[in-house]
């Protein structure tokens, strides 16, 4: 005990800042202002008048910090600010889901204008993994922990120290009081029997009686806090890849790509993309509904995939050795799962890219040879064995666009390919040039004798797959379960106490307290005082 501890007239030594004696309940003079206890009001029993650090010590920086975070208002404001910011983060897609080759500094401004630029400048494009958002969540946790400790520890101590024999002032200043009852021994015994029948624990000391039940309900709020802290920890853990992965990968047909956020361990191969539409002729049950729709209605987006794992550590630039883990079909809401990961069908580029383009070269209506240009390989030249001439690829623009400086490529993906070929004329030995543009061949010179034709084009689709792993779900479930236990604990049970205080010569005061549901308490008192001479209870919300 500190030097400023307070000794009550009952002999109990209370901590500095105590409002009601932990043992007998007598108000401590000089401390009643802390909880607003004055003679015109009933006693404030929320924390049993115990000494709370946040209300007592405000001298040092640590004391002031503790008092700040123990405030319920501060906790509510932190939660409100976090909720508002969380909502703002959903206005536009986060950076990892923007689905554009543009850098974020350009994407948000070009796609959403001024508001998009502000969204990016404020850092909302990477909100949920940003240090300041995680700090806000952590501060909510700190506030919950400090507020819980600040209230739970002194409340538990006060309830454990409470005595059966209470001070007369404590009993008379409860909210429900019946004063100056003339009771005989049979009345008191009947009261005790009725209390026990209502599942009260009855304690006696020198004629004083205290009955109590459902004290455990007082801890419901603190059980809630434990659940919330676990949920907040789960939210913080989501920023670590070992606990949570939410990424995206585009895989073209026939392509094998590393699955992001797997530390280069897993690969996915797109062996084929399936796109199906509803056919009103073969599916009669939908014919009436499909008649009113102009565009085709998609029926199925499906990626046939094979998942591989590397068999050994791979050096940069080295082709990995892969072994098959699983294979299956990925459809909407039907992912393929492996080793804690799940791949979901999340997007498609239907025949948006050129896989290969086939050409032939003619001279005087005679075919000199054929060749196929594969966009993934982009070979620099081709040898036509039939005529022993060379076709050179001078320029290759996967996604052609024309700028002030001439042709260039917007991206590395062959969505609008452009090719410039040089072909040796076997008769003259001159090199003739051709431009492939939008599935057509344009001679770059009017003097060209050779003719180049497009003989075939193969397109391919690309699948957008969401990569997910979430080891925090059990923590969220545990936190939510504990939180609900606390809700039930505090909502459906009530901490009720009855004090029977003998004044002398057969006169008794009876004080009653419950932490909630006063209407139910009054109904229960009618049954407790049944067949006794106890007078009607007065509801003293304000003493006069």
Short mmCIF file of N, CA, C and O in Angstrom, two decimals, residues 299-429:
data_model
loop_
_atom_site.label_atom_id
_atom_site.label_comp_id
_atom_site.label_asym_id
_atom_site.label_seq_id
_atom_site.Cartn_x
_atom_site.Cartn_y
_atom_site.Cartn_z
N UNK A 299 -22.26 -18.82 -69.76
CA UNK A 299 -22.67 -19.95 -68.92
C UNK A 299 -21.53 -20.45 -68.05
O UNK A 299 -21.74 -20.86 -66.91
N UNK A 300 -20.32 -20.41 -68.59
CA UNK A 300 -19.20 -21.00 -67.86
C UNK A 300 -17.89 -20.32 -68.26
O UNK A 300 -17.60 -20.13 -69.43
N UNK A 301 -17.13 -19.93 -67.24
CA UNK A 301 -15.75 -19.51 -67.41
C UNK A 301 -14.90 -20.55 -66.68
O UNK A 301 -15.06 -20.72 -65.47
N UNK A 302 -14.03 -21.22 -67.39
CA UNK A 302 -13.31 -22.34 -66.78
C UNK A 302 -11.87 -22.37 -67.25
O UNK A 302 -11.58 -22.26 -68.44
N UNK A 303 -10.97 -22.56 -66.31
CA UNK A 303 -9.55 -22.72 -66.61
C UNK A 303 -9.13 -24.13 -66.21
O UNK A 303 -9.29 -24.52 -65.04
N UNK A 304 -8.63 -24.89 -67.17
CA UNK A 304 -8.07 -26.20 -66.88
C UNK A 304 -6.62 -25.99 -66.49
O UNK A 304 -5.81 -25.49 -67.29
N UNK A 305 -6.30 -26.33 -65.25
CA UNK A 305 -4.99 -25.96 -64.70
C UNK A 305 -4.27 -27.15 -64.12
O UNK A 305 -4.88 -28.14 -63.67
N UNK A 306 -2.94 -27.05 -64.14
CA UNK A 306 -2.06 -28.01 -63.49
C UNK A 306 -1.16 -27.23 -62.53
O UNK A 306 -0.59 -26.20 -62.92
N UNK A 307 -1.07 -27.70 -61.30
CA UNK A 307 -0.25 -27.05 -60.29
C UNK A 307 1.04 -27.86 -60.12
O UNK A 307 1.01 -29.09 -59.98
N UNK A 308 2.16 -27.14 -60.14
CA UNK A 308 3.47 -27.77 -59.97
C UNK A 308 4.18 -27.20 -58.76
O UNK A 308 3.93 -26.07 -58.35
N UNK A 309 5.12 -28.00 -58.24
CA UNK A 309 6.00 -27.55 -57.16
C UNK A 309 7.44 -27.77 -57.61
O UNK A 309 7.76 -28.78 -58.24
N UNK A 310 8.31 -26.83 -57.26
CA UNK A 310 9.72 -27.00 -57.58
C UNK A 310 10.31 -28.10 -56.71
O UNK A 310 10.01 -28.20 -55.52
N UNK A 311 11.15 -28.93 -57.31
CA UNK A 311 11.72 -30.06 -56.58
C UNK A 311 13.01 -29.69 -55.87
O UNK A 311 13.46 -30.42 -54.98
N UNK A 312 13.65 -28.59 -56.26
CA UNK A 312 14.88 -28.16 -55.62
C UNK A 312 15.01 -26.65 -55.76
O UNK A 312 14.28 -26.02 -56.53
N UNK A 313 15.93 -26.09 -55.01
CA UNK A 313 16.14 -24.65 -55.06
C UNK A 313 16.65 -24.25 -56.44
O UNK A 313 17.53 -24.89 -57.01
N UNK A 314 16.04 -23.18 -56.99
CA UNK A 314 16.37 -22.74 -58.34
C UNK A 314 17.16 -21.45 -58.29
O UNK A 314 16.79 -20.49 -57.59
N UNK A 315 18.26 -21.42 -59.04
CA UNK A 315 19.07 -20.21 -59.13
C UNK A 315 18.44 -19.24 -60.12
O UNK A 315 17.70 -19.65 -61.03
N UNK A 316 18.68 -17.93 -59.98
CA UNK A 316 18.13 -16.95 -60.91
C UNK A 316 18.55 -17.27 -62.35
O UNK A 316 19.72 -17.52 -62.63
N UNK A 317 17.57 -17.27 -63.25
CA UNK A 317 17.83 -17.56 -64.65
C UNK A 317 17.79 -19.04 -64.99
O UNK A 317 17.79 -19.41 -66.17
N UNK A 318 17.76 -19.90 -63.99
CA UNK A 318 17.74 -21.34 -64.22
C UNK A 318 16.30 -21.83 -64.37
O UNK A 318 15.39 -21.40 -63.66
N UNK A 319 16.08 -22.75 -65.32
CA UNK A 319 14.76 -23.34 -65.48
C UNK A 319 14.47 -24.26 -64.30
O UNK A 319 15.28 -25.15 -63.98
N UNK A 320 13.33 -24.08 -63.63
CA UNK A 320 13.05 -24.90 -62.45
C UNK A 320 12.66 -26.32 -62.82
O UNK A 320 12.04 -26.57 -63.86
N UNK A 321 13.03 -27.27 -61.95
CA UNK A 321 12.57 -28.65 -62.07
C UNK A 321 11.23 -28.75 -61.34
O UNK A 321 11.15 -28.45 -60.15
N UNK A 322 10.19 -29.16 -62.07
CA UNK A 322 8.84 -29.14 -61.51
C UNK A 322 8.28 -30.54 -61.40
O UNK A 322 8.55 -31.42 -62.23
N UNK A 323 7.48 -30.74 -60.35
CA UNK A 323 6.71 -31.97 -60.20
C UNK A 323 5.25 -31.60 -60.00
O UNK A 323 4.92 -30.59 -59.36
N UNK A 324 4.37 -32.40 -60.56
CA UNK A 324 2.95 -32.10 -60.50
C UNK A 324 2.40 -32.34 -59.09
O UNK A 324 2.69 -33.35 -58.45
N UNK A 325 1.63 -31.36 -58.62
CA UNK A 325 0.99 -31.46 -57.31
C UNK A 325 -0.47 -31.89 -57.47
O UNK A 325 -0.94 -32.82 -56.82
N UNK A 326 -1.17 -31.21 -58.34
CA UNK A 326 -2.58 -31.53 -58.59
C UNK A 326 -2.98 -30.90 -59.91
O UNK A 326 -2.30 -30.03 -60.43
N UNK A 327 -4.11 -31.34 -60.43
CA UNK A 327 -4.69 -30.72 -61.62
C UNK A 327 -6.20 -30.71 -61.45
O UNK A 327 -6.77 -31.52 -60.71
N UNK A 328 -6.86 -29.80 -62.13
CA UNK A 328 -8.30 -29.71 -62.00
C UNK A 328 -8.87 -28.57 -62.82
O UNK A 328 -8.16 -27.93 -63.61
N UNK A 329 -10.14 -28.32 -62.61
CA UNK A 329 -10.86 -27.28 -63.34
C UNK A 329 -11.22 -26.16 -62.37
O UNK A 329 -11.77 -26.41 -61.30
N UNK A 330 -10.88 -24.93 -62.76
CA UNK A 330 -11.19 -23.77 -61.93
C UNK A 330 -12.38 -23.05 -62.55
O UNK A 330 -12.31 -22.59 -63.70
N UNK A 331 -13.47 -22.97 -61.80
CA UNK A 331 -14.65 -22.24 -62.24
C UNK A 331 -14.98 -21.17 -61.21
O UNK A 331 -14.37 -21.13 -60.13
N UNK A 332 -15.95 -20.32 -61.55
CA UNK A 332 -16.36 -19.29 -60.60
C UNK A 332 -16.83 -19.94 -59.31
O UNK A 332 -17.71 -20.82 -59.32
N UNK A 333 -16.24 -19.51 -58.20
CA UNK A 333 -16.58 -20.00 -56.86
C UNK A 333 -16.26 -21.48 -56.68
O UNK A 333 -16.73 -22.10 -55.71
N UNK A 334 -15.50 -22.07 -57.60
CA UNK A 334 -15.05 -23.45 -57.46
C UNK A 334 -13.53 -23.47 -57.67
O UNK A 334 -13.05 -23.78 -58.76
N UNK A 335 -12.77 -23.13 -56.64
CA UNK A 335 -11.32 -23.01 -56.80
C UNK A 335 -10.64 -24.37 -56.82
O UNK A 335 -11.23 -25.40 -56.47
N UNK A 336 -9.38 -24.34 -57.22
CA UNK A 336 -8.52 -25.51 -57.05
C UNK A 336 -7.65 -25.23 -55.83
O UNK A 336 -7.12 -24.12 -55.67
N UNK A 337 -7.54 -26.19 -54.93
CA UNK A 337 -6.83 -25.98 -53.66
C UNK A 337 -5.62 -26.90 -53.59
O UNK A 337 -5.64 -28.02 -54.09
N UNK A 338 -4.58 -26.40 -52.92
CA UNK A 338 -3.36 -27.17 -52.74
C UNK A 338 -2.53 -26.56 -51.62
O UNK A 338 -2.33 -25.36 -51.57
N UNK A 339 -2.12 -27.37 -50.69
CA UNK A 339 -1.19 -26.97 -49.63
C UNK A 339 -1.56 -25.64 -48.96
O UNK A 339 -0.71 -24.79 -48.71
N UNK A 340 -2.84 -25.45 -48.68
CA UNK A 340 -3.29 -24.25 -48.00
C UNK A 340 -3.62 -23.09 -48.92
O UNK A 340 -4.16 -22.08 -48.47
N UNK A 341 -3.30 -23.20 -50.21
CA UNK A 341 -3.60 -22.15 -51.18
C UNK A 341 -4.87 -22.51 -51.95
O UNK A 341 -5.26 -23.67 -52.04
N UNK A 342 -5.48 -21.48 -52.54
CA UNK A 342 -6.64 -21.67 -53.41
C UNK A 342 -6.53 -20.71 -54.58
O UNK A 342 -6.19 -19.54 -54.40
N UNK A 343 -6.81 -21.22 -55.78
CA UNK A 343 -6.82 -20.38 -56.99
C UNK A 343 -8.26 -20.26 -57.46
O UNK A 343 -8.93 -21.26 -57.74
N UNK A 344 -8.74 -19.01 -57.57
CA UNK A 344 -10.11 -18.73 -57.98
C UNK A 344 -10.12 -18.11 -59.38
O UNK A 344 -9.25 -17.32 -59.72
N UNK A 345 -11.14 -18.47 -60.16
CA UNK A 345 -11.34 -17.83 -61.46
C UNK A 345 -11.89 -16.43 -61.20
O UNK A 345 -12.97 -16.26 -60.65
N UNK A 346 -11.11 -15.41 -61.61
CA UNK A 346 -11.50 -14.05 -61.26
C UNK A 346 -11.58 -13.13 -62.48
O UNK A 346 -12.13 -12.03 -62.38
N UNK A 347 -11.03 -13.52 -63.61
CA UNK A 347 -11.07 -12.66 -64.78
C UNK A 347 -10.71 -13.43 -66.03
O UNK A 347 -10.21 -14.56 -65.96
N UNK A 348 -10.96 -12.83 -67.19
CA UNK A 348 -10.60 -13.46 -68.45
C UNK A 348 -10.37 -12.41 -69.52
O UNK A 348 -10.98 -11.34 -69.50
N UNK A 349 -9.47 -12.72 -70.40
CA UNK A 349 -9.27 -11.95 -71.63
C UNK A 349 -9.53 -12.93 -72.78
O UNK A 349 -8.65 -13.70 -73.16
N UNK A 350 -10.75 -12.91 -73.28
CA UNK A 350 -11.20 -13.92 -74.23
C UNK A 350 -10.60 -13.65 -75.61
O UNK A 350 -10.93 -12.65 -76.26
N UNK A 351 -9.71 -14.55 -76.03
CA UNK A 351 -9.03 -14.44 -77.32
C UNK A 351 -8.49 -13.03 -77.55
O UNK A 351 -8.59 -12.47 -78.65
N UNK A 352 -7.92 -12.47 -76.52
CA UNK A 352 -7.45 -11.08 -76.59
C UNK A 352 -6.03 -10.99 -77.10
O UNK A 352 -5.58 -9.90 -77.47
N UNK A 353 -5.31 -12.09 -77.13
CA UNK A 353 -3.91 -12.05 -77.54
C UNK A 353 -3.67 -12.97 -78.73
O UNK A 353 -4.38 -13.96 -78.94
N UNK A 354 -2.65 -12.63 -79.50
CA UNK A 354 -2.25 -13.42 -80.66
C UNK A 354 -1.20 -14.44 -80.23
O UNK A 354 -0.14 -14.07 -79.71
N UNK A 355 -1.50 -15.68 -80.46
CA UNK A 355 -0.56 -16.74 -80.12
C UNK A 355 0.45 -16.95 -81.25
O UNK A 355 1.65 -17.04 -81.03
N UNK A 356 -0.06 -17.01 -82.50
CA UNK A 356 0.82 -17.20 -83.65
C UNK A 356 0.18 -16.61 -84.90
O UNK A 356 -1.04 -16.47 -84.98
N UNK A 357 1.02 -16.28 -85.87
CA UNK A 357 0.57 -15.76 -87.16
C UNK A 357 1.36 -16.46 -88.25
O UNK A 357 2.60 -16.54 -88.17
N UNK A 358 0.66 -17.00 -89.23
CA UNK A 358 1.31 -17.74 -90.31
C UNK A 358 1.29 -16.92 -91.60
O UNK A 358 0.31 -16.22 -91.89
N UNK A 359 2.38 -17.04 -92.37
CA UNK A 359 2.53 -16.25 -93.60
C UNK A 359 3.09 -17.14 -94.72
O UNK A 359 3.72 -18.19 -94.44
N UNK A 360 2.86 -16.69 -95.96
CA UNK A 360 3.60 -17.26 -97.08
C UNK A 360 4.19 -16.13 -97.91
O UNK A 360 3.75 -14.98 -97.83
N UNK A 361 5.22 -16.46 -98.67
CA UNK A 361 5.90 -15.50 -99.53
C UNK A 361 5.79 -16.01 -100.97
O UNK A 361 6.09 -17.18 -101.25
N UNK A 362 5.34 -15.12 -101.89
CA UNK A 362 5.13 -15.50 -103.28
C UNK A 362 5.92 -14.57 -104.21
O UNK A 362 6.15 -13.40 -103.90
N UNK A 363 6.29 -15.17 -105.35
CA UNK A 363 6.93 -14.40 -106.42
C UNK A 363 6.33 -14.89 -107.74
O UNK A 363 6.46 -16.08 -108.07
N UNK A 364 5.65 -13.97 -108.42
CA UNK A 364 4.99 -14.32 -109.69
C UNK A 364 4.03 -15.49 -109.51
O UNK A 364 4.05 -16.49 -110.26
N UNK A 365 3.22 -15.38 -108.44
CA UNK A 365 2.19 -16.37 -108.10
C UNK A 365 2.77 -17.73 -107.72
O UNK A 365 2.02 -18.72 -107.61
N UNK A 366 4.08 -17.79 -107.49
CA UNK A 366 4.70 -19.04 -107.03
C UNK A 366 5.05 -18.89 -105.56
O UNK A 366 5.69 -17.90 -105.15
N UNK A 367 4.61 -19.84 -104.76
CA UNK A 367 4.88 -19.80 -103.32
C UNK A 367 6.32 -20.20 -103.07
O UNK A 367 6.75 -21.32 -103.41
N UNK A 368 7.09 -19.27 -102.51
CA UNK A 368 8.49 -19.53 -102.21
C UNK A 368 8.69 -20.23 -100.87
O UNK A 368 9.76 -20.78 -100.61
N UNK A 369 7.68 -20.15 -100.00
CA UNK A 369 7.79 -20.80 -98.70
C UNK A 369 6.79 -20.23 -97.71
O UNK A 369 6.16 -19.19 -97.95
N UNK A 370 6.64 -20.93 -96.61
CA UNK A 370 5.73 -20.52 -95.53
C UNK A 370 6.47 -20.55 -94.20
O UNK A 370 7.43 -21.31 -94.02
N UNK A 371 6.01 -19.72 -93.28
CA UNK A 371 6.59 -19.73 -91.94
C UNK A 371 5.53 -19.24 -90.94
O UNK A 371 4.54 -18.60 -91.31
N UNK A 372 5.77 -19.56 -89.67
CA UNK A 372 4.86 -19.16 -88.59
C UNK A 372 5.62 -18.39 -87.53
O UNK A 372 6.67 -18.86 -87.04
N UNK A 373 5.11 -17.24 -87.18
CA UNK A 373 5.70 -16.39 -86.15
C UNK A 373 4.95 -16.62 -84.84
O UNK A 373 3.73 -16.39 -84.75
N UNK A 374 5.65 -17.11 -83.81
CA UNK A 374 5.06 -17.32 -82.49
C UNK A 374 5.39 -16.13 -81.60
O UNK A 374 6.57 -15.79 -81.40
N UNK A 375 4.35 -15.53 -81.06
CA UNK A 375 4.54 -14.27 -80.33
C UNK A 375 5.37 -14.44 -79.06
O UNK A 375 6.06 -13.51 -78.64
N UNK A 376 5.32 -15.61 -78.44
CA UNK A 376 6.12 -15.81 -77.22
C UNK A 376 7.60 -15.92 -77.54
O UNK A 376 8.44 -15.50 -76.74
N UNK A 377 7.91 -16.49 -78.70
CA UNK A 377 9.31 -16.71 -79.04
C UNK A 377 9.91 -15.50 -79.76
O UNK A 377 11.07 -15.15 -79.55
N UNK A 378 9.12 -14.85 -80.64
CA UNK A 378 9.57 -13.68 -81.41
C UNK A 378 10.95 -13.90 -82.03
O UNK A 378 11.91 -13.18 -81.74
N UNK A 379 11.08 -14.92 -82.91
CA UNK A 379 12.40 -15.19 -83.52
C UNK A 379 12.82 -14.05 -84.45
O UNK A 379 11.98 -13.39 -85.07
N UNK A 380 14.12 -13.79 -84.57
CA UNK A 380 14.59 -12.66 -85.39
C UNK A 380 14.57 -12.94 -86.90
O UNK A 380 14.57 -11.99 -87.69
N UNK A 381 14.55 -14.22 -87.30
CA UNK A 381 14.55 -14.52 -88.73
C UNK A 381 14.04 -15.94 -88.98
O UNK A 381 13.98 -16.77 -88.05
N UNK A 382 13.67 -16.17 -90.27
CA UNK A 382 13.18 -17.49 -90.69
C UNK A 382 13.90 -17.88 -91.98
O UNK A 382 14.16 -17.04 -92.86
N UNK A 383 14.19 -19.17 -92.09
CA UNK A 383 14.81 -19.69 -93.31
C UNK A 383 13.78 -20.51 -94.08
O UNK A 383 13.25 -21.50 -93.55
N UNK A 384 13.45 -20.04 -95.31
CA UNK A 384 12.50 -20.76 -96.14
C UNK A 384 13.28 -21.79 -96.96
O UNK A 384 13.99 -21.45 -97.93
N UNK A 385 13.18 -23.05 -96.55
CA UNK A 385 13.98 -24.09 -97.16
C UNK A 385 13.60 -24.33 -98.62
O UNK A 385 14.44 -24.69 -99.45
N UNK A 386 12.32 -24.09 -98.98
CA UNK A 386 11.88 -24.35 -100.34
C UNK A 386 12.64 -23.49 -101.36
O UNK A 386 12.95 -23.93 -102.48
N UNK A 387 12.93 -22.24 -100.97
CA UNK A 387 13.59 -21.32 -101.90
C UNK A 387 14.95 -20.86 -101.40
O UNK A 387 15.61 -20.07 -102.08
N UNK A 388 15.32 -21.32 -100.22
CA UNK A 388 16.61 -20.98 -99.63
C UNK A 388 16.79 -19.46 -99.48
O UNK A 388 17.87 -18.91 -99.76
N UNK A 389 15.72 -18.78 -99.09
CA UNK A 389 15.82 -17.35 -98.82
C UNK A 389 15.53 -17.10 -97.35
O UNK A 389 14.97 -17.95 -96.64
N UNK A 390 15.91 -15.92 -96.86
CA UNK A 390 15.75 -15.55 -95.46
C UNK A 390 14.68 -14.47 -95.31
O UNK A 390 14.59 -13.55 -96.14
N UNK A 391 13.89 -14.62 -94.27
CA UNK A 391 12.93 -13.59 -93.87
C UNK A 391 13.38 -13.07 -92.50
O UNK A 391 13.46 -13.83 -91.53
N UNK A 392 13.68 -11.79 -92.43
CA UNK A 392 14.15 -11.18 -91.19
C UNK A 392 13.03 -10.37 -90.54
O UNK A 392 12.25 -9.70 -91.23
N UNK A 393 12.97 -10.42 -89.20
CA UNK A 393 12.02 -9.60 -88.43
C UNK A 393 12.78 -8.35 -87.98
O UNK A 393 13.61 -8.41 -87.07
N UNK A 394 12.50 -7.25 -88.66
CA UNK A 394 13.22 -6.01 -88.33
C UNK A 394 12.70 -5.36 -87.06
O UNK A 394 13.48 -4.83 -86.26
N UNK A 395 11.38 -5.34 -86.89
CA UNK A 395 10.77 -4.73 -85.70
C UNK A 395 9.57 -5.55 -85.26
O UNK A 395 8.82 -6.09 -86.10
N UNK A 396 9.38 -5.61 -83.95
CA UNK A 396 8.28 -6.39 -83.36
C UNK A 396 7.62 -5.53 -82.29
O UNK A 396 8.24 -5.12 -81.32
N UNK A 397 6.32 -5.22 -82.51
CA UNK A 397 5.53 -4.39 -81.58
C UNK A 397 4.36 -5.23 -81.07
O UNK A 397 3.35 -5.38 -81.77
N UNK A 398 4.48 -5.82 -79.88
CA UNK A 398 3.39 -6.68 -79.38
C UNK A 398 2.04 -5.96 -79.29
O UNK A 398 1.01 -6.52 -79.66
N UNK A 399 2.04 -4.74 -78.78
CA UNK A 399 0.80 -3.96 -78.70
C UNK A 399 1.08 -2.60 -79.35
O UNK A 399 1.49 -1.64 -78.71
N UNK A 400 0.82 -2.58 -80.65
CA UNK A 400 1.24 -1.46 -81.49
C UNK A 400 0.43 -0.20 -81.20
O UNK A 400 -0.79 -0.24 -81.04
N UNK A 401 1.14 0.91 -81.13
CA UNK A 401 0.50 2.22 -81.09
C UNK A 401 1.42 3.20 -81.82
O UNK A 401 2.64 3.00 -81.89
N UNK A 402 0.80 4.24 -82.38
CA UNK A 402 1.57 5.24 -83.12
C UNK A 402 1.69 6.51 -82.29
O UNK A 402 0.69 7.03 -81.78
N UNK A 403 2.90 6.97 -82.15
CA UNK A 403 3.18 8.19 -81.39
C UNK A 403 3.83 9.22 -82.30
O UNK A 403 4.05 8.97 -83.50
N UNK A 404 4.16 10.36 -81.73
CA UNK A 404 4.83 11.41 -82.50
C UNK A 404 6.18 10.94 -83.03
O UNK A 404 6.67 11.42 -84.06
N UNK A 405 6.80 10.01 -82.32
CA UNK A 405 8.12 9.50 -82.71
C UNK A 405 8.04 8.25 -83.57
O UNK A 405 9.06 7.61 -83.84
N UNK A 406 6.81 7.88 -83.99
CA UNK A 406 6.66 6.70 -84.82
C UNK A 406 6.02 5.55 -84.06
O UNK A 406 5.49 5.73 -82.96
N UNK A 407 6.04 4.36 -84.64
CA UNK A 407 5.41 3.22 -83.98
C UNK A 407 6.17 2.79 -82.73
O UNK A 407 7.40 2.86 -82.68
N UNK A 408 5.42 2.35 -81.73
CA UNK A 408 6.01 1.80 -80.50
C UNK A 408 5.03 0.80 -79.92
O UNK A 408 3.92 0.62 -80.44
N UNK A 409 5.43 0.15 -78.85
CA UNK A 409 4.58 -0.86 -78.22
C UNK A 409 4.11 -0.36 -76.87
O UNK A 409 4.91 0.08 -76.03
N UNK A 410 2.80 -0.44 -76.65
CA UNK A 410 2.21 0.01 -75.40
C UNK A 410 2.55 -0.95 -74.26
O UNK A 410 2.68 -0.55 -73.11
N UNK A 411 2.66 -2.25 -74.57
CA UNK A 411 2.99 -3.25 -73.56
C UNK A 411 3.68 -4.42 -74.25
O UNK A 411 3.84 -4.44 -75.47
N UNK A 412 4.08 -5.39 -73.45
CA UNK A 412 4.76 -6.57 -73.99
C UNK A 412 3.78 -7.67 -74.39
O UNK A 412 4.20 -8.73 -74.85
N UNK A 413 2.49 -7.44 -74.23
CA UNK A 413 1.50 -8.48 -74.51
C UNK A 413 0.97 -8.32 -75.94
O UNK A 413 0.58 -7.22 -76.35
N UNK A 414 0.93 -9.40 -76.72
CA UNK A 414 0.56 -9.32 -78.15
C UNK A 414 -0.94 -9.18 -78.37
O UNK A 414 -1.60 -10.09 -78.88
N UNK A 415 -1.49 -8.02 -78.00
CA UNK A 415 -2.92 -7.79 -78.19
C UNK A 415 -3.22 -7.10 -79.52
O UNK A 415 -4.31 -7.23 -80.04
N UNK A 416 -2.28 -6.33 -80.01
CA UNK A 416 -2.42 -5.66 -81.31
C UNK A 416 -1.06 -5.66 -81.99
O UNK A 416 -0.39 -4.63 -82.08
N UNK A 417 -0.60 -6.83 -82.48
CA UNK A 417 0.78 -6.95 -82.93
C UNK A 417 1.06 -6.19 -84.22
O UNK A 417 0.20 -6.05 -85.09
N UNK A 418 2.28 -5.70 -84.30
CA UNK A 418 2.78 -5.09 -85.52
C UNK A 418 4.16 -5.67 -85.83
O UNK A 418 4.99 -5.81 -84.93
N UNK A 419 4.40 -6.04 -87.12
CA UNK A 419 5.66 -6.66 -87.51
C UNK A 419 6.19 -6.00 -88.78
O UNK A 419 5.41 -5.70 -89.69
N UNK A 420 7.47 -5.78 -88.83
CA UNK A 420 8.11 -5.31 -90.05
C UNK A 420 9.10 -6.39 -90.51
O UNK A 420 10.01 -6.76 -89.74
N UNK A 421 8.86 -6.92 -91.71
CA UNK A 421 9.68 -8.00 -92.26
C UNK A 421 10.57 -7.47 -93.39
O UNK A 421 10.19 -6.55 -94.13
N UNK A 422 11.73 -8.08 -93.50
CA UNK A 422 12.58 -7.89 -94.67
C UNK A 422 12.76 -9.24 -95.34
O UNK A 422 13.16 -10.22 -94.66
N UNK A 423 12.45 -9.30 -96.67
CA UNK A 423 12.51 -10.56 -97.40
C UNK A 423 13.46 -10.39 -98.58
O UNK A 423 13.34 -9.42 -99.36
N UNK A 424 14.37 -11.32 -98.72
CA UNK A 424 15.33 -11.28 -99.83
C UNK A 424 14.67 -11.75 -101.12
O UNK A 424 14.09 -12.84 -101.16
N UNK A 425 14.74 -10.92 -102.17
CA UNK A 425 14.22 -11.30 -103.49
C UNK A 425 15.26 -12.18 -104.17
O UNK A 425 16.38 -11.74 -104.45
N UNK A 426 14.93 -13.47 -104.46
CA UNK A 426 15.93 -14.38 -105.04
C UNK A 426 16.37 -13.98 -106.44
O UNK A 426 17.46 -14.37 -106.88
N UNK A 427 15.54 -13.21 -107.16
CA UNK A 427 15.90 -12.81 -108.52
C UNK A 427 16.87 -11.63 -108.53
O UNK A 427 17.83 -11.60 -109.29
N UNK A 428 16.59 -10.63 -107.72
CA UNK A 428 17.39 -9.41 -107.75
C UNK A 428 18.41 -9.34 -106.63
O UNK A 428 19.35 -8.54 -106.67
N UNK A 429 18.17 -10.14 -105.55
CA UNK A 429 19.05 -10.08 -104.38
C UNK A 429 18.76 -8.91 -103.48
O UNK A 429 19.44 -8.70 -102.47
#
